[in-house]
Amino acid sequence: MEDQVHGGIYETEAVNIPIQILSVTDRDGRITPLWFRLETEEHEIRKFRIEDIISRGEKNYVGIKEKQFVCRIRQGKICKTLEMRYNTTTQKWRIFQFL
């Protein structure tokens, strides 16, 4: 994996990082992620608040159904845009890529 997490700052764009998510679901079933946390290479647990959800969608690739979220997070003074995906079968979240 080319992703390098140093002090919680990401340096490349091609990633596939499993994450823990706190989200809310409205009465119609629409998921809204609020924040996530992950483990860095230094084995630190880092938490990031999702500042904005830019877009939502659904992906179906070779029978794997995922909900896609393009979100904006803040890392110190820097804003990052990333794509997160939620696998509806396994119920697991991951950061798919940095944009």
GROMACS .gro file of N, CA and C in nm, residues 8-96:
model
  267
    8GLY      N    1  -0.055   1.137   1.137
    8GLY     CA    2  -0.194   1.160   1.100
    8GLY      C    3  -0.210   1.239   0.971
    9ILE      N    4  -0.102   1.271   0.901
    9ILE     CA    5  -0.111   1.346   0.776
    9ILE      C    6  -0.086   1.248   0.661
   10TYR      N    7  -0.173   1.250   0.563
   10TYR     CA    8  -0.162   1.159   0.449
   10TYR      C    9  -0.081   1.222   0.339
   11GLU      N   10   0.005   1.142   0.276
   11GLU     CA   11   0.095   1.196   0.176
   11GLU      C   12   0.066   1.147   0.035
   12THR      N   13  -0.015   1.046   0.017
   12THR     CA   14  -0.048   0.997  -0.117
   12THR      C   15  -0.198   0.983  -0.130
   13GLU      N   16  -0.243   0.953  -0.250
   13GLU     CA   17  -0.385   0.950  -0.277
   13GLU      C   18  -0.442   0.810  -0.290
   14ALA      N   19  -0.366   0.712  -0.333
   14ALA     CA   20  -0.418   0.577  -0.354
   14ALA      C   21  -0.416   0.500  -0.222
   15VAL      N   22  -0.533   0.482  -0.161
   15VAL     CA   23  -0.540   0.420  -0.030
   15VAL      C   24  -0.656   0.322  -0.023
   16ASN      N   25  -0.656   0.242   0.078
   16ASN     CA   26  -0.766   0.152   0.110
   16ASN      C   27  -0.756   0.125   0.260
   17ILE      N   28  -0.799   0.221   0.341
   17ILE     CA   29  -0.777   0.217   0.485
   17ILE      C   30  -0.906   0.183   0.557
   18PRO      N   31  -0.909   0.075   0.636
   18PRO     CA   32  -1.028   0.048   0.717
   18PRO      C   33  -1.042   0.153   0.827
   19ILE      N   34  -1.166   0.196   0.851
   19ILE     CA   35  -1.189   0.301   0.950
   19ILE      C   36  -1.310   0.267   1.036
   20GLN      N   37  -1.315   0.330   1.153
   20GLN     CA   38  -1.433   0.324   1.239
   20GLN      C   39  -1.510   0.453   1.216
   21ILE      N   40  -1.640   0.444   1.204
   21ILE     CA   41  -1.724   0.560   1.172
   21ILE      C   42  -1.831   0.579   1.278
   22LEU      N   43  -1.860   0.704   1.309
   22LEU     CA   44  -1.980   0.738   1.382
   22LEU      C   45  -2.070   0.808   1.282
   23SER      N   46  -2.189   0.753   1.263
   23SER     CA   47  -2.282   0.810   1.166
   23SER      C   48  -2.421   0.814   1.226
   24VAL      N   49  -2.507   0.890   1.162
   24VAL     CA   50  -2.648   0.892   1.198
   24VAL      C   51  -2.727   0.848   1.076
   25THR      N   52  -2.840   0.787   1.102
   25THR     CA   53  -2.929   0.742   0.995
   25THR      C   54  -3.066   0.804   1.019
   26ASP      N   55  -3.118   0.871   0.917
   26ASP     CA   56  -3.250   0.931   0.934
   26ASP      C   57  -3.358   0.826   0.916
   27ARG      N   58  -3.482   0.864   0.934
   27ARG     CA   59  -3.591   0.766   0.932
   27ARG      C   60  -3.615   0.707   0.794
   28ASP      N   61  -3.558   0.769   0.690
   28ASP     CA   62  -3.569   0.715   0.554
   28ASP      C   63  -3.452   0.624   0.517
   29GLY      N   64  -3.356   0.605   0.610
   29GLY     CA   65  -3.242   0.518   0.586
   29GLY      C   66  -3.120   0.586   0.529
   30ARG      N   67  -3.123   0.717   0.517
   30ARG     CA   68  -3.008   0.791   0.463
   30ARG      C   69  -2.899   0.803   0.569
   31ILE      N   70  -2.778   0.757   0.535
   31ILE     CA   71  -2.665   0.757   0.627
   31ILE      C   72  -2.589   0.888   0.614
   32THR      N   73  -2.553   0.948   0.729
   32THR     CA   74  -2.470   1.067   0.731
   32THR      C   75  -2.352   1.043   0.825
   33PRO      N   76  -2.231   1.023   0.770
   33PRO     CA   77  -2.113   1.006   0.857
   33PRO      C   78  -2.077   1.139   0.924
   34LEU      N   79  -2.042   1.131   1.053
   34LEU     CA   80  -2.007   1.251   1.130
   34LEU      C   81  -1.858   1.263   1.156
   35TRP      N   82  -1.794   1.154   1.198
   35TRP     CA   83  -1.650   1.151   1.219
   35TRP      C   84  -1.601   1.008   1.204
   36PHE      N   85  -1.470   0.995   1.185
   36PHE     CA   86  -1.410   0.862   1.176
   36PHE      C   87  -1.278   0.862   1.250
   37ARG      N   88  -1.232   0.742   1.281
   37ARG     CA   89  -1.099   0.728   1.339
   37ARG      C   90  -1.030   0.610   1.275
   38LEU      N   91  -0.896   0.618   1.277
   38LEU     CA   92  -0.813   0.515   1.216
   38LEU      C   93  -0.684   0.502   1.294
   39GLU      N   94  -0.612   0.396   1.264
   39GLU     CA   95  -0.482   0.373   1.328
   39GLU      C   96  -0.371   0.408   1.231
   40THR      N   97  -0.277   0.491   1.273
   40THR     CA   98  -0.164   0.531   1.189
   40THR      C   99  -0.056   0.423   1.192
   41GLU      N  100   0.047   0.442   1.110
   41GLU     CA  101   0.159   0.349   1.109
   41GLU      C  102   0.233   0.349   1.243
   42GLU      N  103   0.223   0.458   1.317
   42GLU     CA  104   0.286   0.466   1.449
   42GLU      C  105   0.194   0.409   1.558
   43HIS      N  106   0.084   0.346   1.516
   43HIS     CA  107  -0.015   0.282   1.605
   43HIS      C  108  -0.087   0.381   1.696
   44GLU      N  109  -0.100   0.501   1.647
   44GLU     CA  110  -0.181   0.601   1.716
   44GLU      C  111  -0.323   0.596   1.660
   45ILE      N  112  -0.421   0.619   1.744
   45ILE     CA  113  -0.558   0.631   1.699
   45ILE      C  114  -0.586   0.778   1.675
   46ARG      N  115  -0.620   0.813   1.551
   46ARG     CA  116  -0.647   0.952   1.514
   46ARG      C  117  -0.795   0.966   1.479
   47LYS      N  118  -0.854   1.074   1.523
   47LYS     CA  119  -0.995   1.101   1.497
   47LYS      C  120  -1.007   1.225   1.409
   48PHE      N  121  -1.096   1.218   1.309
   48PHE     CA  122  -1.117   1.327   1.215
   48PHE      C  123  -1.267   1.355   1.202
   49ARG      N  124  -1.302   1.482   1.217
   49ARG     CA  125  -1.441   1.522   1.201
   49ARG      C  126  -1.468   1.551   1.054
   50ILE      N  127  -1.581   1.504   1.005
   50ILE     CA  128  -1.620   1.529   0.868
   50ILE      C  129  -1.689   1.665   0.864
   51GLU      N  130  -1.629   1.759   0.794
   51GLU     CA  131  -1.681   1.895   0.789
   51GLU      C  132  -1.793   1.912   0.688
   52ASP      N  133  -1.786   1.838   0.576
   52ASP     CA  134  -1.884   1.856   0.470
   52ASP      C  135  -1.893   1.728   0.388
   53ILE      N  136  -2.015   1.692   0.350
   53ILE     CA  137  -2.036   1.582   0.257
   53ILE      C  138  -2.064   1.645   0.122
   54ILE      N  139  -1.975   1.625   0.027
   54ILE     CA  140  -1.984   1.688  -0.104
   54ILE      C  141  -2.081   1.612  -0.194
   55SER      N  142  -2.073   1.479  -0.191
   55SER     CA  143  -2.166   1.400  -0.272
   55SER      C  144  -2.184   1.262  -0.211
   56ARG      N  145  -2.293   1.199  -0.251
   56ARG     CA  146  -2.326   1.063  -0.209
   56ARG      C  147  -2.363   0.983  -0.334
   57GLY      N  148  -2.338   0.856  -0.329
   57GLY     CA  149  -2.376   0.772  -0.442
   57GLY      C  150  -2.371   0.626  -0.403
   58GLU      N  151  -2.400   0.542  -0.500
   58GLU     CA  152  -2.392   0.398  -0.479
   58GLU      C  153  -2.308   0.338  -0.591
   59LYS      N  154  -2.225   0.244  -0.556
   59LYS     CA  155  -2.140   0.174  -0.652
   59LYS      C  156  -2.176   0.026  -0.649
   60ASN      N  157  -2.176  -0.037  -0.765
   60ASN     CA  158  -2.199  -0.180  -0.776
   60ASN      C  159  -2.094  -0.234  -0.872
   61TYR      N  160  -1.991  -0.295  -0.815
   61TYR     CA  161  -1.879  -0.345  -0.894
   61TYR      C  162  -1.869  -0.495  -0.873
   62VAL      N  163  -1.886  -0.572  -0.977
   62VAL     CA  164  -1.886  -0.719  -0.976
   62VAL      C  165  -1.966  -0.775  -0.857
   63GLY      N  166  -2.084  -0.722  -0.838
   63GLY     CA  167  -2.173  -0.772  -0.734
   63GLY      C  168  -2.150  -0.717  -0.595
   64ILE      N  169  -2.049  -0.632  -0.578
   64ILE     CA  170  -2.022  -0.572  -0.447
   64ILE      C  171  -2.092  -0.437  -0.443
   65LYS      N  172  -2.188  -0.424  -0.352
   65LYS     CA  173  -2.264  -0.299  -0.341
   65LYS      C  174  -2.206  -0.214  -0.229
   66GLU      N  175  -2.174  -0.089  -0.264
   66GLU     CA  176  -2.117   0.003  -0.166
   66GLU      C  177  -2.185   0.139  -0.177
   67LYS      N  178  -2.196   0.204  -0.064
   67LYS     CA  179  -2.240   0.343  -0.061
   67LYS      C  180  -2.115   0.429  -0.061
   68GLN      N  181  -2.115   0.531  -0.145
   68GLN     CA  182  -1.998   0.616  -0.165
   68GLN      C  183  -2.026   0.755  -0.108
   69PHE      N  184  -1.929   0.808  -0.035
   69PHE     CA  185  -1.938   0.942   0.022
   69PHE      C  186  -1.811   1.017  -0.010
   70VAL      N  187  -1.823   1.132  -0.076
   70VAL     CA  188  -1.709   1.221  -0.098
   70VAL      C  189  -1.722   1.330   0.008
   71CYS      N  190  -1.622   1.338   0.096
   71CYS     CA  191  -1.629   1.424   0.214
   71CYS      C  192  -1.506   1.514   0.224
   72ARG      N  193  -1.522   1.619   0.303
   72ARG     CA  194  -1.411   1.710   0.331
   72ARG      C  195  -1.380   1.701   0.480
   73ILE      N  196  -1.252   1.684   0.512
   73ILE     CA  197  -1.206   1.682   0.650
   73ILE      C  198  -1.099   1.789   0.666
   74ARG      N  199  -1.067   1.822   0.789
   74ARG     CA  200  -0.961   1.919   0.817
   74ARG      C  201  -0.850   1.849   0.895
   75GLN      N  202  -0.726   1.871   0.850
   75GLN     CA  203  -0.608   1.821   0.919
   75GLN      C  204  -0.525   1.943   0.957
   76GLY      N  205  -0.545   1.990   1.078
   76GLY     CA  206  -0.479   2.113   1.118
   76GLY      C  207  -0.535   2.229   1.038
   77LYS      N  208  -0.450   2.296   0.960
   77LYS     CA  209  -0.495   2.408   0.876
   77LYS      C  210  -0.527   2.365   0.734
   78ILE      N  211  -0.507   2.238   0.703
   78ILE     CA  212  -0.525   2.188   0.567
   78ILE      C  213  -0.657   2.114   0.555
   79CYS      N  214  -0.734   2.145   0.449
   79CYS     CA  215  -0.857   2.069   0.419
   79CYS      C  216  -0.822   1.959   0.319
   80LYS      N  217  -0.875   1.842   0.342
   80LYS     CA  218  -0.856   1.729   0.252
   80LYS      C  219  -0.992   1.680   0.206
   81THR      N  220  -0.999   1.637   0.080
   81THR     CA  221  -1.119   1.576   0.026
   81THR      C  222  -1.088   1.428   0.006
   82LEU      N  223  -1.180   1.343   0.049
   82LEU     CA  224  -1.159   1.200   0.038
   82LEU      C  225  -1.288   1.130   0.002
   83GLU      N  226  -1.272   1.010  -0.051
   83GLU     CA  227  -1.386   0.925  -0.082
   83GLU      C  228  -1.388   0.809   0.015
   84MET      N  229  -1.500   0.795   0.086
   84MET     CA  230  -1.520   0.683   0.178
   84MET      C  231  -1.627   0.593   0.118
   85ARG      N  232  -1.615   0.464   0.147
   85ARG     CA  233  -1.716   0.369   0.100
   85ARG      C  234  -1.760   0.279   0.214
   86TYR      N  235  -1.889   0.247   0.210
   86TYR     CA  236  -1.951   0.157   0.307
   86TYR      C  237  -2.003   0.036   0.232
   87ASN      N  238  -1.948  -0.083   0.264
   87ASN     CA  239  -1.990  -0.207   0.202
   87ASN      C  240  -2.119  -0.253   0.270
   88THR      N  241  -2.228  -0.260   0.193
   88THR     CA  242  -2.358  -0.292   0.253
   88THR      C  243  -2.368  -0.438   0.295
   89THR      N  244  -2.287  -0.525   0.239
   89THR     CA  245  -2.290  -0.667   0.277
   89THR      C  246  -2.210  -0.692   0.404
   90THR      N  247  -2.085  -0.645   0.408
   90THR     CA  248  -1.998  -0.669   0.524
   90THR      C  249  -2.017  -0.566   0.634
   91GLN      N  250  -2.083  -0.454   0.601
   91GLN     CA  251  -2.105  -0.343   0.693
   91GLN      C  252  -1.973  -0.283   0.743
   92LYS      N  253  -1.874  -0.277   0.655
   92LYS     CA  254  -1.744  -0.219   0.689
   92LYS      C  255  -1.722  -0.091   0.610
   93TRP      N  256  -1.657   0.005   0.676
   93TRP     CA  257  -1.621   0.134   0.617
   93TRP      C  258  -1.473   0.134   0.582
   94ARG      N  259  -1.440   0.211   0.477
   94ARG     CA  260  -1.299   0.230   0.441
   94ARG      C  261  -1.282   0.362   0.368
   95ILE      N  262  -1.163   0.417   0.380
   95ILE     CA  263  -1.127   0.531   0.296
   95ILE      C  264  -1.078   0.471   0.164
   96PHE      N  265  -1.147   0.504   0.058
   96PHE     CA  266  -1.115   0.448  -0.072
   96PHE      C  267  -1.002   0.524  -0.140
   0.00000   0.00000   0.00000
